[in-house]
Amino acid sequence: MTASQMSAPNHRGPIARAALAFASILVLAACVPAGTQQTASLPAPEQPAPPPLSPFVQAMRDAGVNVAIPARGKFILVNIPSYELIAFQDGAPVIRSKVVVGAAGTSTPELLSNMYAIKYNPDWTPTPSIVRNEASVYIPSGPRSPLGRLKLELDNDQAIYLHDTPQKSYFGREKRALSHGCVRVQQVRELAAWADGVSVDEIDQRIRTGRMYTERLAEEIPVYIGYYTRFPDQFDQPVNYPDVYANKDEARRAYLARAAGRRAAAAKKAAEPPAQPPAEIIPGQTAPGQTAPGQTAPGGIVVTPGVT
């Protein structure tokens, strides 16, 4: 049907005119792009404006640190070159703590994980790598535990976690790449309290029980361990930090070479026959290798008691 036919004089009957009107509606509807007949007259819903960035997060952006800090909830960032951990609450930093990270030969990896539990008065079981390279042994819970009094559990397959340490003096050093890969946190008690939503006093009370146990968090907290040599300081000013792991491959080879040397020395010692205990000398008897009085020693010398 053409447009001229639709506009012809109205000489058809009522039914024909109704059919023609309906056909006209269908043709006109076909000329309108799909979906516009419902939305063309409706205003687009307003999108809520994103919350403003905190000054520190803005400083991170300005420094080229492109970590997506969530605007809601909790988030933990560890930056290896600046030896620092930052806990964020609703997009703003609430805890900034010094950390000790892995040495160049046993470097801390970059990873995204989740904190899911707190272990109080933890024991320490060396990883297979540490056992193989350093022959370390299990250390029970207590003052000698390398994990101190708190271990913050992370869900990753590299045995990396956050923890306390009995070696508090290390936090006073400028260069703090000293661990086997895990992250030692100076303000670990404050971090645990914040993560669990309790006070530091409550954390201390749990530690004082001396009991080793694990408590799951009500909600997991994302943890990102990154590597940014340009990073804002406590005044939100960008600082250029040394490349801590610039020579990590070379350092790793040296570490493994030393470990191989220790294993070879240990194997050699284990293969040696056990030392014989000294023979017991009974009065009147001669010790092995000695000449009895009155006997002729090598060279024809007669040994006489009391004569030297």
Coordinates of C-alpha atoms in Angstrom, one line a residue:
M1 CA 0.0 0.0 0.0
T2 CA 1.3 3.4 -1.0
A3 CA 1.1 6.7 0.8
S4 CA -1.2 8.1 -1.9
Q5 CA -3.6 5.3 -1.3
M6 CA -3.6 6.0 2.4
S7 CA -4.5 9.7 1.7
A8 CA -7.2 9.0 -0.9
P9 CA -10.8 10.4 -0.4
N10 CA -12.6 8.6 2.3
H11 CA -15.1 6.7 0.2
R12 CA -14.7 3.3 1.9
G13 CA -17.1 1.8 4.5
P14 CA -16.5 2.0 8.2
I15 CA -14.7 -1.4 8.4
A16 CA -12.4 -0.5 5.5
R17 CA -11.6 2.9 7.0
A18 CA -10.8 1.3 10.3
A19 CA -8.5 -1.3 8.6
L20 CA -6.8 1.5 6.7
A21 CA -6.2 3.5 9.9
F22 CA -4.7 0.5 11.6
A23 CA -2.4 -0.2 8.6
S24 CA -1.3 3.5 8.7
I25 CA -0.3 3.1 12.3
L26 CA 1.8 0.0 11.5
V27 CA 3.6 1.8 8.6
L28 CA 4.3 4.8 10.8
A29 CA 5.6 2.6 13.6
A30 CA 7.9 0.9 11.2
C31 CA 9.5 4.2 10.4
V32 CA 10.5 4.8 14.1
P33 CA 13.7 3.1 15.2
A34 CA 13.1 0.1 17.5
G35 CA 12.9 1.0 21.2
T36 CA 12.5 4.7 20.7
Q37 CA 8.7 4.8 21.1
Q38 CA 9.0 3.9 24.8
T39 CA 12.1 5.9 25.7
A40 CA 12.0 9.0 23.4
S41 CA 9.8 10.9 25.7
L42 CA 11.3 9.7 29.0
P43 CA 14.3 11.5 30.5
A44 CA 17.4 9.4 31.1
P45 CA 17.9 8.4 34.8
E46 CA 20.5 10.5 36.6
Q47 CA 23.6 8.6 37.5
P48 CA 24.9 9.3 41.1
A49 CA 28.1 11.3 41.1
P50 CA 31.2 9.3 42.2
P51 CA 32.4 10.2 45.6
P52 CA 35.4 12.6 45.6
L53 CA 38.9 11.0 45.9
S54 CA 40.7 11.4 49.1
P55 CA 43.8 13.6 48.9
F56 CA 46.1 10.6 49.3
V57 CA 44.4 8.6 46.5
Q58 CA 44.5 11.6 44.3
A59 CA 48.2 11.9 45.1
M60 CA 48.6 8.2 44.1
R61 CA 46.9 8.9 40.8
D62 CA 49.2 11.9 40.2
A63 CA 52.2 9.7 40.9
G64 CA 51.1 7.2 38.4
V65 CA 49.9 4.5 40.9
N66 CA 46.9 3.2 39.2
V67 CA 45.5 1.0 41.9
A68 CA 41.7 1.0 42.1
I69 CA 41.0 1.9 45.7
P70 CA 37.4 1.0 46.5
A71 CA 35.2 3.9 47.6
R72 CA 33.4 1.6 50.1
G73 CA 34.7 -0.9 52.5
K74 CA 38.2 -2.0 53.5
F75 CA 41.3 -2.4 51.4
I76 CA 45.0 -3.0 52.1
L77 CA 47.9 -1.9 49.9
V78 CA 51.5 -2.9 50.5
N79 CA 54.1 -1.0 48.4
I80 CA 57.4 -2.8 48.4
P81 CA 59.9 0.0 47.4
S82 CA 58.6 2.4 50.1
Y83 CA 58.4 -0.4 52.7
E84 CA 54.9 0.6 53.7
L85 CA 51.5 -0.8 54.3
I86 CA 48.4 1.4 54.0
A87 CA 44.9 0.3 55.2
F88 CA 42.0 2.1 53.5
Q89 CA 38.5 2.6 54.9
D90 CA 35.9 3.9 52.4
G91 CA 38.6 5.2 50.1
A92 CA 40.7 7.0 52.6
P93 CA 43.9 5.8 54.5
V94 CA 43.3 5.0 58.1
I95 CA 46.6 3.1 59.0
R96 CA 50.1 3.7 57.6
S97 CA 52.7 1.3 58.9
K98 CA 56.3 0.5 58.2
V99 CA 56.9 -3.0 56.9
V100 CA 59.8 -5.4 56.3
V101 CA 59.6 -7.2 52.9
G102 CA 61.5 -10.0 51.3
A103 CA 65.2 -9.7 50.6
A104 CA 66.3 -9.5 47.0
G105 CA 67.2 -13.3 47.0
T106 CA 63.8 -14.2 48.6
S107 CA 61.7 -11.4 47.2
T108 CA 58.1 -10.6 48.1
P109 CA 55.9 -11.3 45.0
E110 CA 53.4 -8.8 43.6
L111 CA 49.9 -10.3 44.2
L112 CA 46.3 -9.7 44.9
S113 CA 44.9 -11.7 47.8
N114 CA 42.4 -11.6 50.6
M115 CA 42.9 -11.5 54.3
Y116 CA 40.5 -13.9 55.8
A117 CA 41.6 -14.7 59.4
I118 CA 43.8 -13.8 62.3
K119 CA 46.0 -16.3 64.1
Y120 CA 46.9 -15.5 67.7
N121 CA 50.2 -16.7 69.2
P122 CA 51.2 -18.5 66.0
D123 CA 53.8 -21.2 65.6
W124 CA 56.1 -21.3 62.6
T125 CA 56.5 -24.1 60.1
P126 CA 59.2 -23.4 57.5
T127 CA 58.1 -23.6 53.9
P128 CA 59.6 -26.5 51.8
S129 CA 61.8 -23.9 50.1
I130 CA 63.2 -22.7 53.4
V131 CA 63.8 -26.2 54.6
R132 CA 65.6 -27.1 51.4
N133 CA 67.8 -24.0 51.3
E134 CA 68.3 -23.3 55.0
A135 CA 67.5 -26.4 56.9
S136 CA 65.2 -24.5 59.3
V137 CA 63.1 -26.4 61.8
Y138 CA 59.6 -26.0 63.3
I139 CA 59.3 -23.4 66.1
P140 CA 56.4 -23.6 68.4
S141 CA 54.2 -20.7 69.6
G142 CA 56.0 -18.4 72.0
P143 CA 58.5 -15.6 72.3
R144 CA 60.9 -17.3 69.8
S145 CA 58.3 -17.7 67.0
P146 CA 59.5 -15.7 64.0
L147 CA 55.8 -14.7 63.5
G148 CA 55.6 -12.9 66.8
R149 CA 52.2 -12.8 68.4
L150 CA 50.0 -12.3 65.3
K151 CA 49.7 -13.8 61.8
L152 CA 47.2 -12.3 59.4
E153 CA 46.2 -15.1 57.0
L154 CA 46.0 -14.4 53.2
D155 CA 44.5 -16.8 50.7
N156 CA 47.2 -17.4 48.0
D157 CA 49.3 -20.3 46.8
Q158 CA 52.7 -18.7 47.5
A159 CA 52.6 -18.9 51.4
I160 CA 52.7 -15.1 51.6
Y161 CA 51.0 -13.4 54.6
L162 CA 51.3 -10.5 57.0
H163 CA 52.7 -11.0 60.5
D164 CA 54.3 -9.7 63.7
T165 CA 57.9 -10.2 64.5
P166 CA 60.2 -10.4 67.6
Q167 CA 62.8 -8.4 65.7
K168 CA 61.3 -5.0 66.2
S169 CA 64.6 -3.2 65.7
Y170 CA 64.4 -3.9 61.9
F171 CA 61.7 -1.3 61.6
G172 CA 64.3 1.3 62.5
R173 CA 66.4 0.6 59.4
E174 CA 66.1 2.6 56.2
K175 CA 66.4 -0.4 54.0
R176 CA 64.0 -3.1 55.1
A177 CA 64.2 -5.9 52.4
L178 CA 65.2 -8.5 55.0
S179 CA 62.6 -11.3 55.2
H180 CA 62.1 -14.6 53.3
G181 CA 59.2 -13.1 51.4
C182 CA 56.4 -12.5 53.9
V183 CA 55.5 -9.0 55.1
R184 CA 56.3 -8.0 58.7
V185 CA 54.1 -5.2 59.9
Q186 CA 55.1 -2.7 62.6
Q187 CA 51.6 -1.7 63.5
V188 CA 50.2 -5.2 63.3
R189 CA 48.1 -5.0 66.5
E190 CA 46.4 -1.9 65.1
L191 CA 45.9 -3.6 61.8
A192 CA 44.4 -6.7 63.4
A193 CA 42.0 -4.6 65.5
W194 CA 40.9 -2.6 62.4
A195 CA 40.4 -5.7 60.4
D196 CA 38.3 -7.4 63.1
G197 CA 36.4 -4.3 64.1
V198 CA 37.6 -4.4 67.7
S199 CA 39.9 -2.3 69.9
V200 CA 43.6 -2.8 70.3
D201 CA 43.0 -3.7 73.9
E202 CA 40.8 -6.6 72.8
I203 CA 43.5 -7.9 70.5
D204 CA 46.0 -7.6 73.4
Q205 CA 43.7 -9.6 75.7
R206 CA 43.5 -12.4 73.2
I207 CA 47.3 -12.4 72.9
R208 CA 47.7 -12.5 76.6
T209 CA 45.8 -15.8 76.9
G210 CA 48.9 -17.4 75.4
R211 CA 46.7 -19.8 73.5
M212 CA 47.3 -20.4 69.8
Y213 CA 44.1 -20.2 67.8
T214 CA 42.7 -18.8 64.5
E215 CA 39.6 -16.5 64.2
R216 CA 38.0 -15.9 60.9
L217 CA 37.1 -12.3 59.9
A218 CA 33.4 -11.5 59.4
E219 CA 34.3 -10.2 55.9
E220 CA 37.4 -10.8 53.8
I221 CA 39.6 -7.8 53.1
P222 CA 41.3 -7.4 49.7
V223 CA 45.1 -7.1 49.9
Y224 CA 47.3 -5.9 47.0
I225 CA 51.1 -6.1 47.2
G226 CA 52.5 -3.9 44.5
Y227 CA 55.7 -2.4 43.3
Y228 CA 55.8 1.4 42.7
T229 CA 59.1 3.2 42.9
R230 CA 57.3 6.5 42.7
F231 CA 54.8 6.8 45.6
P232 CA 53.4 9.6 47.7
D233 CA 54.7 10.2 51.2
Q234 CA 52.7 11.1 54.4
F235 CA 52.4 14.6 53.1
D236 CA 50.9 13.4 49.8
Q237 CA 54.0 14.4 47.9
P238 CA 55.5 12.1 45.3
V239 CA 58.8 10.5 46.3
N240 CA 61.1 8.4 44.1
Y241 CA 62.2 5.3 45.9
P242 CA 65.1 3.0 45.1
D243 CA 64.4 -0.1 42.9
V244 CA 64.7 -2.6 45.7
Y245 CA 64.7 -5.6 43.4
A246 CA 66.8 -4.2 40.6
N247 CA 69.2 -7.1 40.9
K248 CA 66.8 -9.7 42.4
D249 CA 67.7 -12.4 39.7
E250 CA 71.4 -12.2 40.5
A251 CA 70.7 -12.1 44.2
R252 CA 68.4 -15.2 43.9
R253 CA 71.2 -17.1 42.1
A254 CA 73.7 -16.2 44.8
Y255 CA 71.2 -17.2 47.5
L256 CA 70.6 -20.6 45.9
A257 CA 74.4 -21.1 45.4
R258 CA 75.0 -20.5 49.1
A259 CA 72.2 -22.9 49.9
A260 CA 73.7 -25.6 47.6
G261 CA 77.0 -25.1 49.3
R262 CA 75.5 -25.6 52.8
R263 CA 73.7 -28.7 51.6
A264 CA 76.9 -30.2 50.1
A265 CA 78.8 -29.5 53.4
A266 CA 76.0 -31.1 55.4
A267 CA 76.0 -34.1 53.2
K268 CA 79.8 -34.5 53.4
K269 CA 79.7 -34.3 57.2
A270 CA 76.9 -36.8 57.4
A271 CA 79.0 -39.2 55.3
E272 CA 82.0 -39.1 57.6
P273 CA 82.4 -42.0 60.0
P274 CA 81.5 -41.1 63.6
A275 CA 84.4 -40.0 65.7
Q276 CA 85.6 -42.8 68.1
P277 CA 85.5 -41.9 71.8
P278 CA 88.9 -41.9 73.5
A279 CA 89.9 -45.3 75.0
E280 CA 89.6 -45.7 78.7
I281 CA 93.0 -46.1 80.4
I282 CA 93.1 -48.4 83.3
P283 CA 96.0 -48.0 85.8
G284 CA 98.8 -50.4 84.9
Q285 CA 97.7 -50.6 81.2
T286 CA 99.2 -48.8 78.2
A287 CA 97.2 -46.5 76.1
P288 CA 97.0 -47.4 72.4
G289 CA 100.1 -46.1 70.6
Q290 CA 102.2 -45.7 73.8
T291 CA 105.2 -47.8 75.0
A292 CA 105.0 -49.5 78.3
P293 CA 107.9 -48.9 80.8
G294 CA 110.8 -51.3 80.4
Q295 CA 109.9 -51.9 76.7
T296 CA 112.0 -50.8 73.8
A297 CA 110.4 -47.9 71.9
P298 CA 111.0 -47.4 68.1
G299 CA 114.6 -46.4 67.6
G300 CA 116.0 -48.7 70.3
I301 CA 115.2 -46.4 73.3
V302 CA 114.3 -48.2 76.5
V303 CA 111.5 -46.4 78.4
T304 CA 112.3 -46.1 82.1
P305 CA 109.7 -44.9 84.6
G306 CA 110.4 -41.4 86.1
V307 CA 113.2 -40.7 83.5
T308 CA 112.6 -38.1 80.8

